[in-house]
Short mmCIF file of C-alpha atoms in Angstrom, two decimals:
data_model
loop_
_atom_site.label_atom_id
_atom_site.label_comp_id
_atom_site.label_asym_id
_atom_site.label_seq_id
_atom_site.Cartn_x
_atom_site.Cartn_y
_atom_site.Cartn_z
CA UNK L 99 160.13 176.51 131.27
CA UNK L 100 158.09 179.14 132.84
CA UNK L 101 154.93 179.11 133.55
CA UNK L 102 154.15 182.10 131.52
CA UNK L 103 156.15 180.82 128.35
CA UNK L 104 153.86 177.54 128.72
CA UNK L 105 150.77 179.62 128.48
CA UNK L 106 152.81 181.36 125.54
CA UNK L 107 152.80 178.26 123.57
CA UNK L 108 148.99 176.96 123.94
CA UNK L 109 148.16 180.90 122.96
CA UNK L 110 150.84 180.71 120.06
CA UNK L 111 149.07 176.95 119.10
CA UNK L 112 145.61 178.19 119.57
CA UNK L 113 145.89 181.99 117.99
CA UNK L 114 147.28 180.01 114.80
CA UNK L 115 144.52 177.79 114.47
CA UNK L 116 141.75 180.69 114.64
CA UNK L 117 143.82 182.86 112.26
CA UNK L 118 144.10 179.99 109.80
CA UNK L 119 140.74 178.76 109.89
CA UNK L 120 139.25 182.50 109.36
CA UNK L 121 142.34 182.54 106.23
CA UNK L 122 140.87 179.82 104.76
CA UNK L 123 137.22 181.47 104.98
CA UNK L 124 138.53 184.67 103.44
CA UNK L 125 140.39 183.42 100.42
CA UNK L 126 137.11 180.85 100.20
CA UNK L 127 135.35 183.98 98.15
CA UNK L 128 131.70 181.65 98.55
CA UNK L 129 131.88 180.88 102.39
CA UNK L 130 128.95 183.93 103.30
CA UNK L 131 127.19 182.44 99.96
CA UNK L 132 127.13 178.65 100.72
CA UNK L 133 126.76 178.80 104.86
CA UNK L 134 123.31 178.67 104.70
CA UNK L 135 123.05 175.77 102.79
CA UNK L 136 125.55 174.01 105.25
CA UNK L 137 123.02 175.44 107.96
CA UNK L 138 120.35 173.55 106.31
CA UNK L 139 121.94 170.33 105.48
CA UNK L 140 123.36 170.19 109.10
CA UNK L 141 119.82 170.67 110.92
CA UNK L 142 118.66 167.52 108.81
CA UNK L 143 119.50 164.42 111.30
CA UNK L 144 121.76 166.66 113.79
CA UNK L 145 121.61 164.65 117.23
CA UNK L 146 121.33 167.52 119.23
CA UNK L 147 117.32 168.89 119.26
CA UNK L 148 117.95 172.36 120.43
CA UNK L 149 120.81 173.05 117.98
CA UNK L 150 118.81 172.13 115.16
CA UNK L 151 115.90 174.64 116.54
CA UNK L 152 118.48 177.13 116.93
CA UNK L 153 119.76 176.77 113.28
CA UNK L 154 116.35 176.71 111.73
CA UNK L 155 115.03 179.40 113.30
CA UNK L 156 117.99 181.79 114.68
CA UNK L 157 121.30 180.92 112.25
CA UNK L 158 119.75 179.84 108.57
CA UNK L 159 117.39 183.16 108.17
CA UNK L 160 120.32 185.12 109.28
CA UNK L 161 123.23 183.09 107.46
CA UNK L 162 124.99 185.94 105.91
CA UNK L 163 125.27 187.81 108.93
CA UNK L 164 126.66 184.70 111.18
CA UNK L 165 128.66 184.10 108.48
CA UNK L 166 130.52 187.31 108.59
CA UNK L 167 130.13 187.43 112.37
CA UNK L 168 132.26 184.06 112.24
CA UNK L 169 135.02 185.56 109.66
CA UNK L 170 135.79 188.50 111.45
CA UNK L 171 135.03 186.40 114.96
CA UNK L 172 137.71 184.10 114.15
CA UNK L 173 140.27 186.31 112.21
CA UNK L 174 139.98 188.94 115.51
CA UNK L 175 140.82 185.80 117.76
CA UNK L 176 143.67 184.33 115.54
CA UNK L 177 145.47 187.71 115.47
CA UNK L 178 144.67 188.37 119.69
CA UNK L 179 145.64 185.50 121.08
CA UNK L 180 148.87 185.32 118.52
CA UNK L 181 149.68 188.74 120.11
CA UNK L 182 149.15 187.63 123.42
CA UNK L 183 150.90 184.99 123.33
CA UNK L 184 154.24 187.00 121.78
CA UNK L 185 153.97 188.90 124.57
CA UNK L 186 153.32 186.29 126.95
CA UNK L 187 156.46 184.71 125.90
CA UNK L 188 158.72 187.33 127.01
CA UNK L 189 156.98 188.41 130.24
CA UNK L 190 154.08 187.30 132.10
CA UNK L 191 150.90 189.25 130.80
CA UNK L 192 149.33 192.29 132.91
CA UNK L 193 145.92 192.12 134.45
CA UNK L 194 144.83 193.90 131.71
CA UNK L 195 146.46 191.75 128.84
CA UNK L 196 145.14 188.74 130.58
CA UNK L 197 141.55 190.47 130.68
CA UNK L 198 141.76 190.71 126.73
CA UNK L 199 143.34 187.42 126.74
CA UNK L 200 139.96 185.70 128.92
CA UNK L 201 137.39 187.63 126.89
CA UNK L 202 139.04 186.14 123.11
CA UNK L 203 139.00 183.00 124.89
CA UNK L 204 135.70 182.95 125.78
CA UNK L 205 134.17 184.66 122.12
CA UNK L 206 136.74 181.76 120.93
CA UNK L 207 134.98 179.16 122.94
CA UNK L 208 131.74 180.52 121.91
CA UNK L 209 132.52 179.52 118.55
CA UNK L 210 133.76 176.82 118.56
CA UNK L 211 131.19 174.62 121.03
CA UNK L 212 128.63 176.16 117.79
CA UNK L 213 131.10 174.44 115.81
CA UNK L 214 131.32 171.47 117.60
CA UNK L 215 127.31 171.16 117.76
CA UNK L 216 127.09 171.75 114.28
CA UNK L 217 128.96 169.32 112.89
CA UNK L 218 127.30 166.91 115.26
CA UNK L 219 129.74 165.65 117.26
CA UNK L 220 129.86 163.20 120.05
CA UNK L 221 131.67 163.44 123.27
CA UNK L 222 131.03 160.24 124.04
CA UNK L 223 131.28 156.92 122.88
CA UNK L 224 128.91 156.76 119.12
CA UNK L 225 128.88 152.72 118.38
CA UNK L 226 126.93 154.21 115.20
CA UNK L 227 130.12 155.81 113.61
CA UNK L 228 133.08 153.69 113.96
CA UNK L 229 135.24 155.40 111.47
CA UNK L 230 134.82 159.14 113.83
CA UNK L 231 137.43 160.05 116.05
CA UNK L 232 137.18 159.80 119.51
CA UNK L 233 137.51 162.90 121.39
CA UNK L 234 136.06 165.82 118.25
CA UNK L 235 139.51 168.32 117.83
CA UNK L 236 136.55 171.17 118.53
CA UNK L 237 135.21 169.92 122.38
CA UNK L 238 139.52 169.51 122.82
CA UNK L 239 139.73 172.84 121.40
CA UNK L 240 136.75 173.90 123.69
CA UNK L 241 138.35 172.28 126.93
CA UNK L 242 141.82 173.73 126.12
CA UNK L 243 140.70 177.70 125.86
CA UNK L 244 138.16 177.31 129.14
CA UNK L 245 141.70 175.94 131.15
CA UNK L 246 143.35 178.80 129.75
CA UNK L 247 141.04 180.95 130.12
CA UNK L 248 140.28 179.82 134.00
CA UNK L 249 144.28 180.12 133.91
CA UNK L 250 144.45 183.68 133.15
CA UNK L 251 141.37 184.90 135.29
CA UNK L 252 142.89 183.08 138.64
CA UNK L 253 146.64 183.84 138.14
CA UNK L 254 147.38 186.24 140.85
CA UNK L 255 149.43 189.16 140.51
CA UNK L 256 152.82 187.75 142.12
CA UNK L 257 154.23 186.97 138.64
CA UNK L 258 154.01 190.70 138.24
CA UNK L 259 157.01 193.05 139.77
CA UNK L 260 155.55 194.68 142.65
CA UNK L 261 158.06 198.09 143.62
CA UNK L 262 158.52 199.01 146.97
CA UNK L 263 156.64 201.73 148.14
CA UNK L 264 158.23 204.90 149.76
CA UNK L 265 156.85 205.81 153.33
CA UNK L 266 157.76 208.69 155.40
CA UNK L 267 158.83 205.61 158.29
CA UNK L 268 163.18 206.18 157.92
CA UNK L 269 164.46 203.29 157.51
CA UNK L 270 166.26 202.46 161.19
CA UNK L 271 162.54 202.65 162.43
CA UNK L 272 160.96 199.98 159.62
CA UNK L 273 164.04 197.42 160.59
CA UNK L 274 163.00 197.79 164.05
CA UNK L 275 159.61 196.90 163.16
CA UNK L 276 160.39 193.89 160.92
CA UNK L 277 163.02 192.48 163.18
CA UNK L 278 161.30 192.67 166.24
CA UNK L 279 163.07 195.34 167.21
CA UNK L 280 166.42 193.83 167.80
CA UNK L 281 169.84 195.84 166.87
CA UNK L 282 173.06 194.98 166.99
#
């Protein structure tokens, strides 16, 4: 498999899961109504200080808004990366492609370390909840989309055809140059 059809898949994977999840908060109809009591019930014993600052002051006043912010946010990143990745499957994506690609990544990874700090989750071991998982599906989410998105930004442009340029050097003179000019 190709390199560029591998990168295919985890954007296939990954565009799904951000189109779904912004689905589900569409045909929700309350989602913008009931996100800032979430908000509020969430800052209540969250284990991270700062988040719970943040939410109280930055992301309950201004519910409605993050919660349309986060509908369109993930929607937009479902349907990107899903088209990136069809194309990605088929050829290897141009710098400009991959430039779209690295900036729905990172919105995507945005959103989802929020996610991850709102719901409180540990990445390391919690001896407090032994029924939790032990890696959260959003910091794997998060580590997945950084990789790809480091991926995309360092690929270098040797997957892409490069055409020969035309010079005004004939051609008997650039043979001479590239085989040290030896002739039969």
């Amino acid at each position: 498999m190709r390199s560029h059809r591998f990168q295919a898949f985890v954007l296939l994977i990954v565009g799904y899961e951000w189109l779904i999840s912004g689905l589900y908060k569409v045909l929700a109809h309350n989602f913008a109504q009931e996100l800032a009591g979430q908000l509020e019930a969430a800052e209540r014993g969250l284990p991270y200080a700062f988040y719970a600052a943040l939410l109280s002051h930055v992301f309950v006043p201004h519910a409605q808004l993050f919660a349309w912010l986060v509908i369109v946010g993930e929607w937009t990143s479902g349907v990107l990366l899903l088209a990136m990745g069809a194309i990605a499957w088929f050829r290897p994506l141009s710098p400009v492609q991959r430039a779209i690609t690295a900036v729905t990544l990172a919105v995507a990874s945005f959103m989802v370390l929020n996610f991850f700090f709102f719901q409180g989750g540990s990445y390391f071991i919690d001896p407090s909840d032994p029924y939790d998982e032990g890696i959260p599906v959003d910091f794997v989410l998060f580590w997945i989309q950084i990789g790809l998105m480091i991926a995309l930004l360092r690929k270098k442009s040797s997957d892409e055809v490069i055409q020969p340029s035309l010079s005004s050097v004939d051609t008997s003179e650039r043979f001479h140059r590239t085989h040290g000019g030896m002739s039969k």
